[in-house]
Amino acid sequence: MEVLVVFLPLLAFLVAGSIALFGGPKAEPAAAGHGSHGHGHDDHGHAQIAHAHDDHSHHISHDELDHAHDDAHDDHHVVAGPPTVGDRVSQFVTAGAVIVSAILSWILFFDVAVHGNPRTIELMTWIQSGTLDVKWALRVDQLTAVMLIVVNTVSACVHVYSIGYMAEDPQKPRFMGYLSLFTFAMLMLVTADNLVQLFFGWEGVGLASYLLINFWYEKPSANAAAMKAFLVNRVGDFGFALGIFAIFVLTGSVQFDTIFAKAPTLTGETLHFLSWDFNGLTIACLLLFMGAMGKSAQLGLHTWLPDAMEGPTPVSALIHAATMVTAGVFMVCRLSPVFEYAPTALEVVTVVGGLTAFVAATIGFTQFDIKRVIAYSTMSQLGYMFFAAGVSAYGAAMFHLFTHAFFKALLFLGAGSVIHALHHEQDMRKMGGVWRKIPFTYAVMWIGNLALAGLPFFAGYYSKDMILEAAFASGSGVGRFAFALGIAAALLTAFYSWRLLFMTFHGTPRMDKEVYDHAHESPVVMLVPLAVLTLGALFAGVGFHEYFVGHDRAEFWGKAIMVLADHDAVEAAHHHTPGWVAIAPLVVGLIGIAMAYIGYIQMPRLPGKIAGTFRGIHQFLYNKWYFDELYDALFTRPAKALGYGLWKSGDGAVIDGVGPDGIAAATRDVAARASRLQSGYVYHYAFAMVIGVVLLVAWLSVFG
């Protein structure tokens, strides 16, 4: 069963990939083409904004108007004709394979996690070189079982949803194949029994992410976004690879059980590098966390995540909401027996997570692209997961990973349904007043937002509140710091999630009348996945609370997670948390919702006035704390200048100038000068012969 769960998506990828490459006729673009369908910005450009400025329910400042086109990304690409047989086969095979994997994953979850039957299935010997012995094995314990249902359930929903969402795209087999490839890579990551196999899955999801972000490769913005994601992740992955090397140096193994057994004995070990001595476990854990920062978009290596929204909306739901970006959280929890003996590294994880949660929330409430708002929400929620792991509340981190997967995928796919209804529009300033047109999407977006804001009885309430309580109960300075930032982020999260809801669905319509008149609910094939994810957003919290962070958590997690007795923040949260700590997230959540209601329903001109009054702060947050500009000044422009200089001065002037070009130029010059001797006059040649004779006689006279 375990082998089927992991390798069915790979088989589906091979089938869909073969169809994409060799499957006969492709769905041709419709005769009307790109322009007739109105995907370009010309159709939805200044005319709509002018319309919005004249007849709108939410005041838009001039600063916001200046940035209108920055956010109005084109989510679709080109319109195709009717699907071919190859299209249908690829959709059926990929969606069917992942649905079967999802069903088997739930069966495995109850067997492995609920009934306590973890196991490891060795498939083959992969690498044997000296002391390095790497087996290809499937480690299916409680931690893996949780990730299997997250990855496969969300992926199954995305596969089915994509059948409807990508109906107009001529490259359906390629898209479905990429989705299945990504799913397989993620499954390899979460079932890894050693660090090398985990790294294989880690890089596999990076490759699949690049392919999916750049799916519409004709768009320069998609090319740039994919390259940015790839390069930023290379920075994190370099640190991750060094962390694996450090672990191997310290333990002599990359196999998890061996590493975990030796970790307690390594607390005093040092690593010597360039005349410095470092605490071995601390530096190894920090390097591993560097990889997590890149993959999970933590502050500093986060800049790729919002740009990755250039891919189709199902990509955003699969990669950047529920699976790939949670790989870093999973890795830290998987290596909890190592991190527990590196308290300094855990403090760094806590601080970075808290700062990420807060900074992302401050950016999210100023954005207008519906997908970017949700993307920054993802980054913020990942920060919660990391500072939970940083205070040793690994169970709470995994619980939030679990609940977040459902309601965040629901929000992304719900946003896709809105985009689909509004002629591929993504700018919330050109939406509004459509809740009667798409009532089902409106209802599920309500549920997703309630779960995100952490209101009682919805999934986020149980997991996010436990994280905040554990951070406070940890008693450490960094834990209290993260708690304060988490409470501030909770206020902002509630505000921007309801801001999104009100701007998208309420008020006077701010789009062209034709777009409004043609707005319609998505097809059933897109609504069914939304319904499934809605069940997760409603019941994932209350249904699994006792297993993940309740009194049964020790039996549930078994040996998959290890927490030292004096680090057990979840236990402290259950018994040593003041009453106000438990209700604070709910209070700030309600305040945030009320603020959004006042600002975007009752007093719609208020946000524009506030933005104008605090213009500098608004610009700072709207421009994402200027991280992109900072990195451009520090890294991009100097690298380009260095490359240009090496090209012109090094390659052009030195290598080419002295090498091929120099030799060629010298040869031409000598040949040109020698050619002057070929004048064609006999007396010139006779004179040259006389000179030769004179020189010969002189030589013989001196040396002969």
XYZ file of C-alpha atoms in Angstrom:
704
model
C 0.000 0.000 0.000
C 2.792 2.417 0.919
C 4.506 1.866 -2.439
C 1.261 2.556 -4.313
C 0.665 5.773 -2.375
C 4.072 7.109 -3.359
C 4.537 5.800 -6.894
C 1.045 6.136 -8.401
C 1.586 9.887 -9.003
C 4.919 9.079 -10.674
C 3.191 6.620 -13.000
C 0.551 9.254 -13.766
C 3.291 11.784 -14.565
C 4.913 9.372 -17.005
C 1.604 8.781 -18.779
C 0.682 12.480 -18.965
C 4.230 13.423 -19.962
C 4.210 10.871 -22.758
C 0.907 12.242 -24.018
C 2.294 15.789 -23.890
C 5.347 14.739 -25.914
C 4.019 12.071 -28.259
C 0.260 12.069 -27.846
C -0.753 13.190 -31.282
C -2.853 16.286 -32.061
C -2.866 19.070 -29.493
C -5.808 21.310 -28.685
C -5.244 24.255 -31.001
C -5.778 27.866 -29.902
C -9.225 29.152 -30.792
C -9.489 31.386 -33.825
C -10.326 34.442 -31.731
C -7.090 34.027 -29.845
C -5.780 35.838 -26.921
C -7.170 39.208 -27.694
C -10.810 38.269 -28.215
C -11.067 36.631 -24.882
C -9.929 39.749 -23.193
C -7.024 38.437 -21.198
C -4.816 41.377 -21.861
C -4.590 44.417 -19.681
C -5.967 46.647 -22.380
C -9.455 45.258 -21.823
C -9.367 45.736 -18.088
C -7.047 48.660 -17.831
C -7.588 52.339 -17.275
C -11.191 52.253 -18.384
C -12.135 50.000 -15.525
C -10.108 52.014 -13.049
C -11.786 55.192 -14.239
C -15.126 53.468 -13.844
C -14.099 52.358 -10.387
C -13.068 55.891 -9.452
C -16.421 57.303 -10.517
C -18.675 54.598 -9.089
C -17.121 52.670 -6.278
C -17.917 51.709 -2.750
C -14.306 51.556 -1.555
C -12.297 54.751 -1.920
C -9.132 54.276 -3.956
C -6.306 56.727 -3.386
C -4.196 58.169 -6.201
C -1.221 56.187 -4.907
C -3.238 53.037 -5.298
C -4.291 54.021 -8.787
C -0.647 54.461 -9.746
C -0.055 50.823 -8.869
C -3.202 49.460 -10.483
C -1.397 47.645 -13.241
C 1.238 46.269 -10.888
C -1.349 44.022 -9.317
C -3.656 43.287 -12.240
C -1.812 40.175 -13.290
C -3.194 38.102 -16.109
C -4.002 34.694 -14.644
C -4.847 33.016 -17.920
C -2.836 32.497 -21.064
C -4.487 31.463 -24.316
C -7.839 30.027 -25.285
C -7.909 26.557 -26.850
C -10.482 24.684 -28.792
C -12.306 21.547 -27.592
C -10.178 19.063 -25.599
C -8.616 16.159 -27.467
C -8.611 12.504 -26.477
C -5.092 12.938 -25.130
C -6.268 15.798 -22.922
C -9.035 13.688 -21.427
C -6.800 10.671 -20.883
C -4.129 12.743 -19.132
C -6.730 14.372 -16.882
C -8.397 11.078 -16.027
C -5.137 9.223 -15.331
C -3.487 11.928 -13.223
C -6.566 12.865 -11.213
C -7.556 9.215 -10.766
C -4.083 8.162 -9.586
C -3.856 10.929 -7.000
C -7.410 10.282 -5.761
C -6.496 6.629 -5.191
C -3.316 7.746 -3.387
C -5.389 10.088 -1.223
C -7.824 7.324 -0.238
C -4.956 4.963 0.598
C -3.274 7.759 2.576
C -6.302 8.071 4.853
C -6.317 4.311 5.382
C -2.600 4.471 6.237
C -3.186 7.395 8.597
C -5.639 5.507 10.755
C -3.486 2.385 10.703
C -0.145 4.080 11.404
C -1.047 7.130 13.482
C -4.319 6.294 15.208
C -3.638 2.600 15.800
C 0.106 3.011 16.302
C 1.615 0.821 13.562
C 4.574 2.747 12.093
C 6.940 0.911 9.764
C 9.826 1.374 7.352
C 9.858 -0.377 3.977
C 13.315 -0.752 2.427
C 13.183 -0.731 -1.364
C 16.852 -1.028 -2.321
C 20.399 0.021 -1.549
C 20.979 3.364 -3.197
C 24.537 4.517 -2.355
C 27.397 2.623 -0.722
C 30.733 4.451 -0.543
C 33.032 3.967 2.416
C 31.060 4.723 5.574
C 28.237 6.315 3.574
C 25.418 3.807 3.305
C 22.150 5.138 1.899
C 19.096 2.939 1.523
C 16.073 3.897 -0.561
C 13.329 3.318 1.976
C 9.836 4.542 2.825
C 9.581 5.679 6.443
C 5.873 5.649 7.294
C 5.465 6.842 10.861
C 2.965 9.227 12.435
C 4.644 12.322 11.038
C 4.704 10.856 7.540
C 1.094 9.688 7.817
C -0.058 13.238 8.559
C 1.878 14.613 5.602
C 0.580 11.909 3.270
C -3.035 12.897 3.814
C -2.179 16.591 3.525
C -0.224 16.198 0.279
C -2.479 13.692 -1.443
C -5.835 15.130 -0.333
C -4.979 18.665 -1.389
C -3.289 17.419 -4.566
C -6.341 15.328 -5.486
C -8.577 18.383 -5.054
C -6.223 20.496 -7.160
C -6.040 17.860 -9.914
C -9.831 17.667 -10.192
C -10.219 21.452 -9.936
C -7.664 21.918 -12.733
C -9.844 19.947 -15.156
C -12.292 22.826 -15.094
C -9.926 25.717 -14.474
C -7.515 24.819 -17.275
C -10.261 23.848 -19.723
C -9.259 26.641 -22.127
C -5.535 25.900 -22.066
C -4.052 23.978 -25.030
C -1.336 22.327 -22.892
C -3.469 20.294 -20.469
C -1.364 17.074 -20.501
C 1.793 19.009 -19.711
C 0.109 20.838 -16.829
C -1.430 17.702 -15.337
C 1.902 15.903 -15.706
C 3.713 18.674 -13.820
C 1.137 18.489 -11.007
C 1.692 14.745 -10.642
C 5.483 15.151 -10.790
C 5.286 17.672 -7.983
C 3.096 15.353 -5.939
C 5.556 12.475 -6.365
C 8.523 14.645 -5.352
C 6.689 15.814 -2.238
C 5.795 12.231 -1.340
C 9.454 11.236 -1.696
C 10.363 14.052 0.663
C 7.923 13.128 3.423
C 8.604 9.370 3.250
C 12.400 9.772 3.325
C 14.307 7.628 5.813
C 17.549 9.571 5.474
C 18.787 13.046 4.681
C 19.973 12.211 1.153
C 16.583 10.856 0.124
C 14.936 13.856 1.768
C 17.237 16.121 -0.248
C 16.204 14.301 -3.433
C 12.537 15.095 -2.745
C 13.504 18.587 -1.595
C 15.137 19.389 -4.926
C 12.385 17.559 -6.815
C 9.688 19.884 -5.509
C 11.966 22.804 -6.380
C 12.187 21.582 -9.973
C 8.435 20.970 -10.208
C 7.761 24.377 -8.693
C 9.949 26.013 -11.334
C 8.109 24.178 -14.120
C 4.668 25.068 -12.761
C 5.387 28.722 -12.006
C 6.783 29.037 -15.530
C 4.001 26.980 -17.117
C 2.990 29.930 -19.297
C 6.578 30.375 -20.428
C 5.686 32.883 -23.134
C 5.073 35.474 -20.408
C 8.266 37.317 -19.373
C 6.814 37.842 -15.890
C 6.394 34.077 -15.474
C 10.004 33.517 -16.618
C 11.265 36.061 -14.105
C 9.154 34.658 -11.258
C 10.312 31.089 -11.903
C 13.956 32.139 -12.044
C 13.570 34.159 -8.869
C 12.038 31.205 -7.023
C 14.770 28.907 -8.296
C 17.671 31.222 -7.400
C 16.390 32.257 -3.957
C 15.854 28.607 -3.099
C 19.395 27.833 -4.255
C 20.643 30.076 -1.454
C 18.652 28.150 1.133
C 19.477 24.787 -0.398
C 23.196 25.557 -0.282
C 22.882 25.944 3.483
C 20.734 22.818 3.658
C 23.369 20.761 1.832
C 26.061 22.067 4.183
C 23.842 21.081 7.111
C 23.599 17.523 5.766
C 27.395 17.415 5.435
C 27.757 18.672 9.011
C 25.391 16.016 10.335
C 27.353 13.332 8.484
C 30.645 14.628 9.916
C 29.196 14.599 13.438
C 27.383 11.257 13.322
C 28.972 9.347 10.449
C 25.514 8.671 9.011
C 22.648 10.278 7.147
C 20.067 7.725 8.314
C 17.539 9.217 10.720
C 17.524 6.527 13.412
C 21.323 6.578 13.668
C 21.394 10.384 13.810
C 18.692 10.490 16.492
C 20.452 7.904 18.613
C 23.740 9.832 18.546
C 22.289 13.345 18.964
C 22.315 13.362 22.833
C 26.021 12.526 22.842
C 26.956 15.409 20.527
C 26.065 18.372 22.747
C 29.715 19.219 23.387
C 31.080 18.410 19.940
C 32.655 21.190 17.898
C 33.273 21.741 14.204
C 36.559 23.445 13.256
C 36.392 25.729 10.237
C 38.867 28.434 9.159
C 40.520 28.580 12.607
C 37.165 28.901 14.383
C 35.434 26.314 16.540
C 31.634 26.107 16.356
C 29.158 24.112 18.413
C 28.542 21.198 16.071
C 24.813 20.634 16.600
C 24.011 24.345 16.681
C 25.761 25.118 13.400
C 24.316 21.989 11.738
C 20.772 22.892 12.814
C 21.164 26.510 11.702
C 22.366 25.371 8.282
C 19.443 22.971 7.987
C 17.081 25.770 9.030
C 18.596 27.944 6.301
C 17.227 25.426 3.823
C 13.845 25.607 5.544
C 13.903 29.406 5.297
C 14.219 29.219 1.528
C 11.692 26.479 0.910
C 9.162 27.823 3.434
C 9.611 31.521 2.577
C 10.837 32.792 5.920
C 11.943 36.388 6.346
C 15.053 37.060 4.298
C 14.466 34.293 1.756
C 10.762 35.008 1.280
C 10.819 37.286 -1.755
C 10.093 34.511 -4.261
C 6.725 33.490 -2.787
C 4.440 36.371 -3.896
C 5.992 36.459 -7.376
C 5.281 32.733 -7.713
C 1.605 33.673 -8.125
C 2.451 34.067 -11.834
C 1.621 30.390 -12.258
C -1.977 29.215 -12.743
C -4.112 29.456 -9.591
C -4.192 25.667 -8.968
C -0.396 25.854 -8.746
C -0.688 28.435 -5.996
C -3.033 26.186 -4.052
C -0.869 23.087 -4.407
C 2.655 24.401 -4.065
C 2.427 27.653 -2.181
C -0.361 26.950 0.276
C -0.372 23.353 1.402
C 2.654 21.335 0.428
C 6.020 22.617 -0.817
C 6.210 25.612 1.498
C 5.463 23.358 4.462
C 8.462 21.143 3.654
C 10.670 23.248 5.914
C 8.272 22.893 8.851
C 8.111 19.150 8.297
C 11.908 18.910 8.156
C 12.369 20.744 11.466
C 9.749 18.542 13.130
C 11.292 15.411 11.623
C 14.654 16.408 13.092
C 13.198 17.349 16.488
C 15.506 14.827 18.255
C 18.439 16.870 16.902
C 17.024 20.385 17.342
C 16.093 19.618 20.966
C 19.789 19.471 21.810
C 20.530 22.766 20.018
C 18.630 25.370 22.086
C 20.377 28.306 20.418
C 19.200 27.111 17.018
C 15.645 26.785 18.364
C 15.787 30.375 19.597
C 16.780 31.528 16.108
C 13.892 29.517 14.635
C 11.503 31.182 17.090
C 12.655 34.723 16.355
C 12.668 34.267 12.574
C 9.218 32.662 12.681
C 7.748 35.437 14.807
C 9.201 38.175 12.611
C 7.982 36.404 9.468
C 4.433 36.110 10.819
C 4.322 39.831 11.610
C 6.118 41.264 8.560
C 4.080 39.192 6.099
C 0.842 40.303 7.767
C 1.822 43.977 7.512
C 2.450 43.557 3.785
C -0.689 41.505 3.185
C -3.141 44.156 4.316
C -1.872 46.675 1.734
C -1.950 44.449 -1.377
C -4.709 44.395 -4.010
C -3.948 41.305 -6.078
C -6.268 38.684 -4.568
C -3.685 35.906 -4.950
C -0.868 37.980 -3.484
C -2.916 38.750 -0.378
C -3.422 35.027 0.168
C 0.262 34.380 -0.607
C 1.391 36.768 2.128
C -1.132 35.125 4.412
C 0.610 31.818 3.693
C 3.980 33.307 4.551
C 2.565 34.672 7.815
C 1.009 31.346 8.815
C 4.294 29.572 8.077
C 5.883 31.950 10.557
C 3.423 30.689 13.195
C 4.421 27.100 12.439
C 8.108 27.862 12.802
C 7.921 29.717 16.068
C 5.804 26.857 17.391
C 8.624 24.478 16.466
C 11.095 26.941 17.974
C 9.461 26.659 21.414
C 9.419 22.844 21.014
C 5.673 22.730 20.307
C 6.236 20.484 17.290
C 2.809 18.893 17.628
C 1.185 22.336 17.461
C 3.288 23.233 14.421
C 2.175 20.074 12.629
C -1.424 20.645 13.717
C -1.419 24.109 12.161
C 0.278 22.713 9.063
C -2.556 20.176 8.848
C -5.466 22.604 9.317
C -3.844 25.371 7.286
C -3.495 23.061 4.284
C -7.262 22.740 3.994
C -8.408 26.298 4.566
C -5.553 27.914 2.625
C -6.034 25.634 -0.386
C -9.748 26.462 -0.089
C -8.979 30.191 -0.184
C -6.667 29.874 -3.191
C -9.088 27.731 -5.172
C -11.942 30.003 -4.102
C -9.936 32.955 -5.402
C -9.462 30.987 -8.623
C -13.231 30.600 -8.858
C -13.603 34.382 -8.495
C -10.931 34.975 -11.157
C -12.681 32.481 -13.429
C -16.013 34.264 -12.927
C -14.614 37.746 -13.549
C -12.917 37.198 -16.870
C -9.520 36.370 -15.327
C -9.361 39.535 -13.260
C -7.191 39.459 -10.107
C -7.223 43.070 -8.901
C -9.673 43.436 -5.999
C -10.190 47.104 -6.906
C -11.929 45.875 -10.056
C -14.250 43.461 -8.270
C -17.117 43.947 -5.821
C -20.824 43.221 -5.649
C -20.643 39.704 -7.084
C -21.739 37.557 -4.133
C -25.179 36.968 -5.659
C -23.553 35.917 -8.931
C -21.313 33.250 -7.344
C -23.050 32.280 -4.070
C -21.288 28.941 -3.566
C -17.839 30.506 -3.970
C -18.916 33.303 -1.625
C -20.014 30.808 1.033
C -16.805 28.762 0.936
C -14.674 31.920 1.026
C -16.544 32.889 4.197
C -15.645 29.547 5.738
C -12.015 29.796 4.633
C -11.707 33.300 6.074
C -13.326 32.270 9.359
C -10.781 29.453 9.649
C -7.895 31.766 8.753
C -8.970 34.407 11.265
C -9.177 31.716 13.964
C -12.799 32.090 15.009
C -14.221 29.384 17.286
C -15.264 26.025 15.860
C -13.285 26.541 12.630
C -10.010 24.734 11.961
C -7.624 27.635 12.494
C -9.058 28.404 15.912
C -7.746 25.170 17.425
C -4.296 25.144 15.877
C -3.314 28.822 15.843
C -4.525 29.420 19.392
C -2.512 26.450 20.641
C 0.613 27.873 18.996
C 0.140 31.237 20.690
C -0.580 29.651 24.063
C 2.486 27.394 23.764
C 4.709 30.348 22.838
C 3.539 32.257 25.911
C 3.705 29.233 28.204
C 7.262 28.415 27.115
C 8.382 31.105 29.546
C 11.383 32.087 27.425
C 12.073 35.607 26.251
C 12.005 34.612 22.603
C 8.737 32.723 23.193
C 7.067 35.815 24.666
C 8.503 37.892 21.810
C 6.997 35.516 19.269
C 3.686 35.534 21.179
C 3.482 39.336 20.971
C 4.245 39.330 17.252
C 1.770 36.481 16.750
C -1.022 38.426 18.445
C -0.278 41.476 16.271
C -0.251 39.252 13.188
C -3.592 37.714 14.240
C -5.148 41.198 14.322
C -3.789 42.031 10.871
C -4.777 38.610 9.506
C -8.410 39.061 10.512
C -8.369 42.555 9.001
C -6.898 41.669 5.614
C -8.896 38.444 5.228
C -12.165 40.342 5.662
C -10.850 43.222 3.594
C -10.405 40.650 0.819
C -13.925 39.317 1.348
C -15.597 42.734 1.385
C -13.653 44.160 -1.564
C -14.229 41.033 -3.656
C -17.883 40.289 -2.987
C -19.562 43.383 -1.504
C -20.193 46.980 -2.430
C -20.932 48.438 -5.836
C -19.464 46.496 -8.784
C -16.235 48.126 -9.930
C -15.725 46.267 -13.195
C -17.087 46.772 -16.700
C -20.798 46.095 -17.003
C -20.113 43.374 -19.563
C -17.799 41.560 -17.150
C -20.353 41.840 -14.351
C -23.209 40.643 -16.550
C -21.241 37.572 -17.645
C -20.032 36.656 -14.133
C -21.107 33.100 -13.325
C -20.477 30.283 -10.903
C -17.700 27.825 -11.723
C -18.517 24.411 -13.196
C -19.245 21.471 -10.890
C -15.805 19.944 -11.481
C -14.338 23.030 -9.759
C -16.946 23.256 -7.007
C -16.611 19.664 -5.753
C -12.970 20.158 -4.646
C -14.037 23.364 -2.918
C -16.685 21.403 -1.016
C -14.144 18.771 0.069
C -11.700 21.409 1.295
C -14.541 23.170 3.085
C -15.082 20.034 5.171
C -11.425 20.219 6.172
C -11.697 23.904 7.063
C -14.730 23.103 9.212
C -13.742 19.869 10.948
C -9.944 19.370 10.739
C -9.501 21.319 13.972
C -12.185 19.911 16.208
C -11.825 16.400 14.819
C -8.065 16.021 15.319
C -7.328 18.364 18.209
C -6.957 15.602 20.803
C -4.626 13.600 18.589
C -2.210 16.391 17.694
C -2.035 18.586 20.829
C -4.480 17.085 23.322
C -3.869 14.717 26.201
C -3.471 11.808 23.769
C -0.647 13.476 21.828
C 2.175 11.354 23.301
C 0.485 8.124 22.185
C -0.437 9.643 18.840
C 3.037 10.911 17.905
C 4.966 7.998 19.413
C 8.653 8.259 18.494
C 8.036 10.450 15.448
C 8.469 13.628 17.525
C 10.775 14.000 20.519
C 10.450 16.771 23.114
C 12.634 17.034 26.192
C 10.659 17.167 29.433
C 11.718 20.722 30.315
C 10.895 21.938 26.776
C 7.283 20.723 26.607
C 5.507 23.996 25.770
C 2.267 22.227 24.815
C 2.042 20.644 28.265
C 2.733 24.031 29.843
C 0.031 25.584 27.664
C -2.519 23.118 29.015
C -1.756 23.845 32.662
C 0.070 27.158 33.084
C -1.587 29.646 30.739
C -3.479 32.698 32.093
C -7.065 33.064 30.946
C -6.383 36.249 29.007
C -3.816 34.471 26.821
C -6.438 31.972 25.668
C -8.981 34.639 24.673
C -6.551 37.241 23.272
C -6.428 35.725 19.744
C -10.239 35.690 19.560
C -10.503 39.289 20.786
C -7.959 40.660 18.301
C -9.564 38.574 15.545
C -12.961 40.149 16.196
C -11.372 43.600 16.351
C -9.697 43.003 12.985
C -12.972 41.903 11.388
C -14.755 44.925 12.839
C -12.067 47.251 11.491
C -12.426 45.753 8.021
C -16.212 46.079 8.176
C -16.003 49.737 9.188
C -13.332 50.564 6.621
C -14.778 48.738 3.622
C -18.535 48.624 4.239
C -19.579 51.414 6.616
C -16.967 54.083 5.734
C -15.515 53.052 2.362
C -13.521 56.261 1.911
C -11.684 55.836 5.200
C -8.891 53.482 3.973
C -7.925 55.907 1.200
C -7.792 58.814 3.655
C -5.653 56.838 6.091
C -3.311 55.791 3.266
C -2.994 59.411 2.202
C -2.376 60.632 5.754
C 0.299 58.022 6.429
C 1.671 58.025 2.906
C 5.224 57.058 3.859
C 4.200 54.078 5.980
C 1.667 52.968 3.380
C 4.264 53.095 0.610
C 6.767 51.230 2.787
C 4.306 48.394 3.433
C 2.824 48.412 -0.071
C 6.327 48.026 -1.494
C 6.926 45.002 0.769
C 9.392 46.703 3.132
C 11.557 47.320 0.022
C 13.186 43.894 0.325
C 13.283 43.515 -3.465
C 14.864 46.919 -3.905
C 17.381 46.191 -1.131
C 18.403 42.877 -2.674
C 18.573 44.510 -6.082
C 21.004 47.116 -4.724
C 23.058 44.670 -2.643
C 23.215 41.637 -4.921
C 21.567 41.961 -8.340
C 23.119 45.173 -9.631
C 26.641 44.456 -8.288
C 26.454 40.954 -9.782
C 25.344 42.368 -13.131
C 28.074 45.018 -13.004
C 30.677 42.383 -12.158
C 29.450 40.140 -14.948
C 29.459 43.020 -17.436
C 32.952 44.013 -16.356
C 34.290 40.475 -16.665
C 32.626 40.180 -20.060
C 34.048 43.402 -21.466
C 37.369 43.669 -19.623
C 38.101 40.035 -18.924
C 36.595 38.029 -21.727
C 36.578 40.714 -24.426
C 39.744 42.683 -23.711
C 42.040 40.046 -22.199
C 40.939 36.609 -23.382
C 39.627 37.543 -26.824
C 42.039 40.482 -27.208
C 45.176 38.480 -26.432
C 43.838 35.158 -27.659
C 41.844 34.564 -30.833
C 41.224 38.190 -31.726
C 44.827 39.233 -30.918
C 46.465 36.488 -32.946
C 44.105 37.099 -35.842
C 44.795 40.834 -35.736
C 48.576 40.299 -35.618
C 48.419 37.855 -38.512
C 46.381 40.303 -40.571
C 48.826 43.130 -39.774
C 51.915 41.094 -40.723
C 50.214 39.886 -43.889
C 49.252 43.449 -44.803
C 52.801 44.679 -44.328
C 54.297 41.734 -46.225
C 51.893 42.255 -49.087
C 53.474 45.643 -49.765
C 56.590 43.830 -50.942
C 54.621 42.323 -53.815
C 54.687 45.498 -55.916
C 55.037 43.824 -59.350
C 58.116 45.909 -60.344
C 61.247 43.962 -61.455
C 63.679 46.546 -60.050
C 62.067 46.182 -56.586
C 62.693 42.469 -56.677
C 66.269 42.983 -58.013
C 66.941 45.480 -55.231
C 65.676 42.960 -52.633
C 67.992 40.300 -54.141
C 71.003 42.652 -53.953
C 70.221 43.388 -50.291
C 70.075 39.643 -49.667
C 73.453 39.092 -51.325
C 75.029 41.941 -49.305
C 73.667 40.535 -46.053
C 74.943 37.058 -46.938
C 78.442 38.362 -47.722
C 78.495 40.391 -44.505
C 77.488 37.355 -42.472
C 80.188 35.169 -44.033
C 82.775 37.890 -43.503
C 82.021 38.154 -39.799
C 81.209 34.579 -38.855
C 82.466 32.502 -41.730
